[in-house]
Coordinates of C-alpha atoms in Angstrom, one line a residue:
M1 CA -51.3 -8.2 18.9
T2 CA -51.6 -5.4 21.9
V3 CA -49.3 -2.9 22.4
S4 CA -47.8 -4.7 25.3
L5 CA -47.5 -8.0 23.3
R6 CA -46.0 -6.0 20.7
A7 CA -43.1 -4.3 23.1
F8 CA -42.8 -8.1 25.1
S9 CA -42.3 -9.8 21.2
A10 CA -39.5 -6.7 20.5
G11 CA -38.1 -7.3 23.9
C12 CA -37.3 -10.6 23.9
L13 CA -35.6 -10.5 19.8
I14 CA -33.6 -7.6 21.4
A15 CA -32.6 -9.8 24.0
L16 CA -31.8 -12.9 21.5
A17 CA -29.9 -10.7 19.5
A18 CA -27.7 -9.6 22.2
G19 CA -27.2 -12.6 23.2
F20 CA -26.2 -14.2 19.8
S21 CA -24.0 -11.3 19.3
A22 CA -22.1 -11.8 22.2
S23 CA -21.7 -15.3 21.5
A24 CA -20.4 -14.7 18.2
Q25 CA -18.0 -12.4 19.7
H26 CA -16.7 -14.8 22.4
E27 CA -13.2 -14.9 22.5
F28 CA -11.6 -18.1 21.6
I29 CA -7.8 -18.8 19.9
T30 CA -6.7 -21.7 17.5
V31 CA -4.1 -24.4 19.1
A32 CA -2.6 -26.7 16.4
S33 CA -1.7 -30.0 18.6
T34 CA -0.7 -33.8 18.4
T35 CA -3.0 -36.4 18.3
S36 CA -1.7 -37.5 21.8
T37 CA -3.1 -34.5 23.6
E38 CA -6.7 -35.1 22.3
E39 CA -7.1 -39.2 22.2
S40 CA -5.4 -38.9 25.3
G41 CA -8.4 -37.3 27.1
L42 CA -6.4 -34.4 28.4
F43 CA -7.4 -31.1 26.8
G44 CA -10.9 -32.8 27.8
H45 CA -9.7 -32.1 31.1
L46 CA -7.7 -29.0 31.0
L47 CA -9.2 -26.8 28.4
P48 CA -12.7 -26.3 30.4
A49 CA -10.4 -25.1 33.5
F50 CA -8.2 -22.8 31.4
T51 CA -11.8 -21.4 29.8
G52 CA -13.3 -21.2 33.2
A53 CA -10.3 -19.2 34.4
S54 CA -9.9 -16.8 31.6
G55 CA -12.7 -16.7 29.6
I56 CA -11.1 -17.7 26.0
Q57 CA -12.4 -20.7 24.3
V58 CA -9.8 -22.6 22.7
R59 CA -10.4 -24.7 19.4
V60 CA -8.0 -27.6 18.8
V61 CA -6.4 -29.0 15.5
A62 CA -5.1 -32.9 16.6
V63 CA -2.6 -33.7 14.0
G64 CA 0.4 -34.6 13.8
T65 CA 3.4 -32.7 15.2
G66 CA 4.8 -32.0 12.0
Q67 CA 1.6 -31.3 10.6
A68 CA 0.5 -28.9 13.2
L69 CA 3.9 -27.0 12.7
K70 CA 3.0 -26.6 9.1
I71 CA 0.1 -25.4 10.1
G72 CA 1.7 -22.3 12.4
E73 CA 3.8 -22.0 9.5
H74 CA 0.8 -21.1 7.2
G75 CA -0.8 -19.1 9.9
D76 CA -3.5 -21.3 10.2
C77 CA -3.8 -21.1 14.1
D78 CA -2.0 -19.0 17.2
V79 CA -0.6 -21.6 19.3
V80 CA 1.4 -24.6 18.4
F81 CA 1.6 -27.3 21.4
V82 CA 3.7 -30.8 19.8
H83 CA 6.7 -32.7 20.9
D84 CA 9.4 -33.1 18.6
K85 CA 11.6 -30.3 20.3
T86 CA 14.3 -30.5 17.4
A87 CA 11.6 -29.5 15.4
E88 CA 10.2 -27.0 17.3
L89 CA 13.1 -25.0 17.8
V90 CA 13.8 -25.2 13.8
F91 CA 10.4 -23.8 13.5
V92 CA 11.3 -20.8 16.0
A93 CA 14.6 -20.3 14.1
R94 CA 12.9 -20.2 11.1
G95 CA 11.2 -17.3 12.3
F96 CA 7.1 -18.6 12.6
G97 CA 7.3 -19.4 16.1
I98 CA 8.0 -17.4 19.0
D99 CA 8.4 -18.0 23.1
R100 CA 8.5 -22.0 23.3
H101 CA 8.7 -23.1 26.5
E102 CA 8.4 -26.9 27.4
V103 CA 5.4 -27.5 29.4
M104 CA 5.3 -31.6 30.1
Y105 CA 6.9 -34.6 29.5
N106 CA 5.4 -38.4 29.3
D107 CA 7.3 -41.5 27.4
F108 CA 7.3 -43.4 24.4
I109 CA 6.3 -47.3 25.6
L110 CA 6.6 -50.1 22.7
V111 CA 3.4 -52.2 22.6
G112 CA 2.9 -55.7 21.2
P113 CA 1.2 -59.1 21.6
R114 CA 1.7 -61.5 24.6
S115 CA 2.5 -64.2 22.5
D116 CA 6.0 -61.5 21.8
P117 CA 7.3 -63.6 18.8
A118 CA 10.6 -61.4 18.8
H119 CA 10.7 -61.6 22.5
V120 CA 11.3 -57.9 23.3
D121 CA 9.3 -58.3 26.7
G122 CA 10.9 -56.9 29.7
M123 CA 13.9 -55.0 27.6
K124 CA 15.4 -51.4 28.4
D125 CA 17.0 -51.2 25.0
I126 CA 13.9 -49.9 22.6
V127 CA 16.8 -50.0 19.3
E128 CA 18.0 -53.6 20.3
A129 CA 14.2 -54.6 20.7
L130 CA 13.3 -53.1 17.3
R131 CA 16.4 -55.2 16.0
K132 CA 14.5 -58.5 17.6
I133 CA 11.5 -57.7 15.6
A134 CA 12.8 -56.6 12.4
A135 CA 15.0 -60.6 12.8
A136 CA 12.0 -62.2 13.7
R137 CA 10.3 -60.1 10.8
A138 CA 7.2 -59.9 13.3
P139 CA 4.0 -57.4 12.3
F140 CA 5.4 -54.0 13.5
V141 CA 2.9 -51.0 12.9
A142 CA 3.6 -47.8 12.3
R143 CA 1.8 -44.1 11.7
G144 CA 3.8 -43.0 9.2
D145 CA 2.0 -39.4 9.8
D146 CA 5.1 -37.4 10.3
S147 CA 4.0 -36.9 13.7
G148 CA 6.4 -36.6 17.0
T149 CA 6.2 -40.4 17.7
S150 CA 6.5 -41.2 13.7
K151 CA 9.7 -39.3 14.1
A152 CA 11.5 -40.6 17.3
E153 CA 10.2 -44.4 15.7
L154 CA 12.3 -43.4 12.5
R155 CA 15.3 -42.5 14.8
F156 CA 15.1 -46.0 16.4
W157 CA 15.2 -47.6 13.7
T158 CA 18.1 -45.6 12.0
E159 CA 20.2 -45.8 15.4
A160 CA 19.2 -50.1 15.1
G161 CA 20.5 -49.8 11.2
I162 CA 17.2 -51.2 9.7
S163 CA 15.4 -49.3 7.2
P164 CA 11.7 -51.2 7.8
K165 CA 10.2 -49.7 4.7
A166 CA 12.5 -51.0 2.4
A167 CA 12.4 -54.5 3.9
E168 CA 11.0 -57.4 2.7
G169 CA 8.7 -59.8 3.5
G170 CA 5.7 -57.2 4.5
W171 CA 5.9 -57.0 8.0
Y172 CA 6.2 -53.5 8.5
R173 CA 2.8 -51.8 7.6
D174 CA 2.4 -47.1 7.8
T175 CA -1.1 -46.5 8.8
G176 CA -0.9 -42.9 7.8
S177 CA -2.9 -42.3 11.2
G178 CA -2.7 -41.2 14.4
M179 CA -1.9 -43.2 17.9
G180 CA -5.6 -44.6 18.5
P181 CA -6.3 -46.0 14.8
T182 CA -2.6 -47.0 15.0
L183 CA -3.3 -49.3 18.4
N184 CA -6.7 -50.2 16.8
T185 CA -4.4 -52.0 13.7
A186 CA -1.9 -53.2 15.9
A187 CA -4.5 -55.2 18.0
A188 CA -6.0 -56.5 15.3
M189 CA -3.2 -57.7 13.6
D190 CA -1.7 -58.5 17.0
G191 CA 1.3 -56.4 16.1
Y192 CA 3.7 -54.0 17.6
T193 CA 3.7 -50.1 17.6
L194 CA 5.6 -47.2 19.5
S195 CA 3.2 -45.4 21.3
D196 CA 3.0 -42.5 23.5
R197 CA 2.1 -43.6 27.1
G198 CA -0.8 -41.0 27.3
T199 CA -2.8 -42.3 24.4
W200 CA -2.0 -45.9 25.8
L201 CA -3.2 -45.3 28.8
N202 CA -6.9 -43.8 27.3
F203 CA -7.1 -46.5 25.1
K204 CA -10.2 -49.5 25.1
N205 CA -9.5 -51.8 22.6
R206 CA -6.1 -53.5 23.9
Q207 CA -7.6 -57.1 23.2
N208 CA -3.8 -58.8 22.8
L209 CA -1.6 -55.8 23.3
M210 CA 0.3 -54.9 26.3
I211 CA 3.7 -52.8 27.1
L212 CA 6.6 -54.3 26.3
V213 CA 9.6 -52.2 26.3
E214 CA 9.8 -49.5 28.5
G215 CA 12.4 -47.3 30.6
D216 CA 14.9 -46.7 28.1
H217 CA 16.3 -43.0 28.1
R218 CA 16.2 -42.9 24.8
L219 CA 11.6 -43.0 25.4
F220 CA 11.7 -39.6 27.1
N221 CA 8.9 -37.7 25.2
Q222 CA 9.1 -33.9 25.7
Y223 CA 6.3 -31.6 24.9
G224 CA 6.8 -27.7 24.0
V225 CA 4.3 -24.9 23.7
M226 CA 5.3 -21.4 21.4
L227 CA 3.1 -18.9 19.9
V228 CA 2.8 -18.6 16.3
K229 CA 5.1 -15.1 14.8
P230 CA 2.5 -12.2 15.3
E231 CA 5.5 -10.2 12.8
K232 CA 5.5 -13.0 10.2
H233 CA 1.1 -13.7 10.2
P234 CA -0.3 -10.4 11.7
H235 CA -3.9 -12.1 12.3
V236 CA -2.2 -14.1 15.1
K237 CA -4.1 -13.2 18.3
Q238 CA -1.3 -12.5 20.0
D239 CA -2.6 -11.4 23.1
P240 CA -5.3 -14.3 23.7
G241 CA -2.7 -16.4 22.5
R242 CA -0.2 -15.7 25.4
R243 CA -2.3 -16.2 27.6
F244 CA -2.9 -19.6 27.0
I245 CA 0.7 -20.6 26.9
E246 CA 1.6 -18.5 30.3
W247 CA -1.6 -20.4 32.0
L248 CA 0.0 -23.5 30.8
I249 CA 3.2 -22.9 32.3
S250 CA 1.6 -21.0 35.8
P251 CA 1.5 -23.2 38.9
A252 CA -2.1 -23.2 37.6
G253 CA -1.9 -24.8 34.5
Q254 CA 0.9 -27.2 35.9
K255 CA -1.2 -28.2 38.8
T256 CA -4.4 -28.9 36.6
I257 CA -2.1 -31.2 34.1
A258 CA -0.6 -33.3 36.9
D259 CA -4.0 -33.7 38.4
Y260 CA -4.9 -35.4 35.0
K261 CA -5.2 -39.3 35.8
I262 CA -6.2 -42.3 34.7
N263 CA -7.0 -45.4 37.2
G264 CA -5.1 -43.3 39.7
E265 CA -2.0 -43.1 37.1
P266 CA -0.8 -39.9 35.9
L267 CA -0.7 -39.1 31.9
F268 CA 1.2 -36.3 31.9
F269 CA 4.2 -35.0 34.2
P270 CA 4.7 -31.1 34.1
N271 CA 7.9 -29.9 33.8
A272 CA 7.6 -26.0 33.0
K273 CA 10.8 -23.6 34.2
G274 CA 9.1 -20.0 34.0

């Protein structure tokens, strides 16, 4: 090998090493969030815009809200972005999170088969609709995964005065899974289920399912974001985590959320107050 060729090879190796080093040092944060933000396609639209503006990459752990909050409690993420305001406020009050901000909202909907054996189509009262489903012993598919959607559904059953898990007849089924798989199961069974609207709009395997109940004020679905408390977990990436939160609630972040639509219909509505 000639001297010039050796020099060229050495230069290439140095350049490659520098590239690998830069890649390894690229700044990132970990966000524990819900399956609805992932399965709706929102993150695929939102995160590239944030990375382009900040240079910070975001790694998402998409689970149910309850599990996302547990990940935050253990310090295994930097930011929590979920949709159960009561649980979020408890998370902050217990000293696991700080700087909670409301980011956006949509709503829950009751979907079910076109045949509608419980005759709930067009109702505006989610609690009364669940009573009719229980009375008809029509198949109901539940997430059962401690998600924000699952917690909302269980609250509605409680308001209805019904304990579906104790009911006879096997009409109530827990999947223990995310919204997408739960909708797939409901489609296969011609069953009813409670869904967030964002995941539903992005869901392709609807088969005979359709929206049957919507518009009840109790179906309002608020999303909030917060930083995992650095004093509790010193390894939390405080500065880039705050930048992500501040971008989400900024005019640029709010516009990016509003711009995400499917067939012209928005999946989320920004409502940050700061």
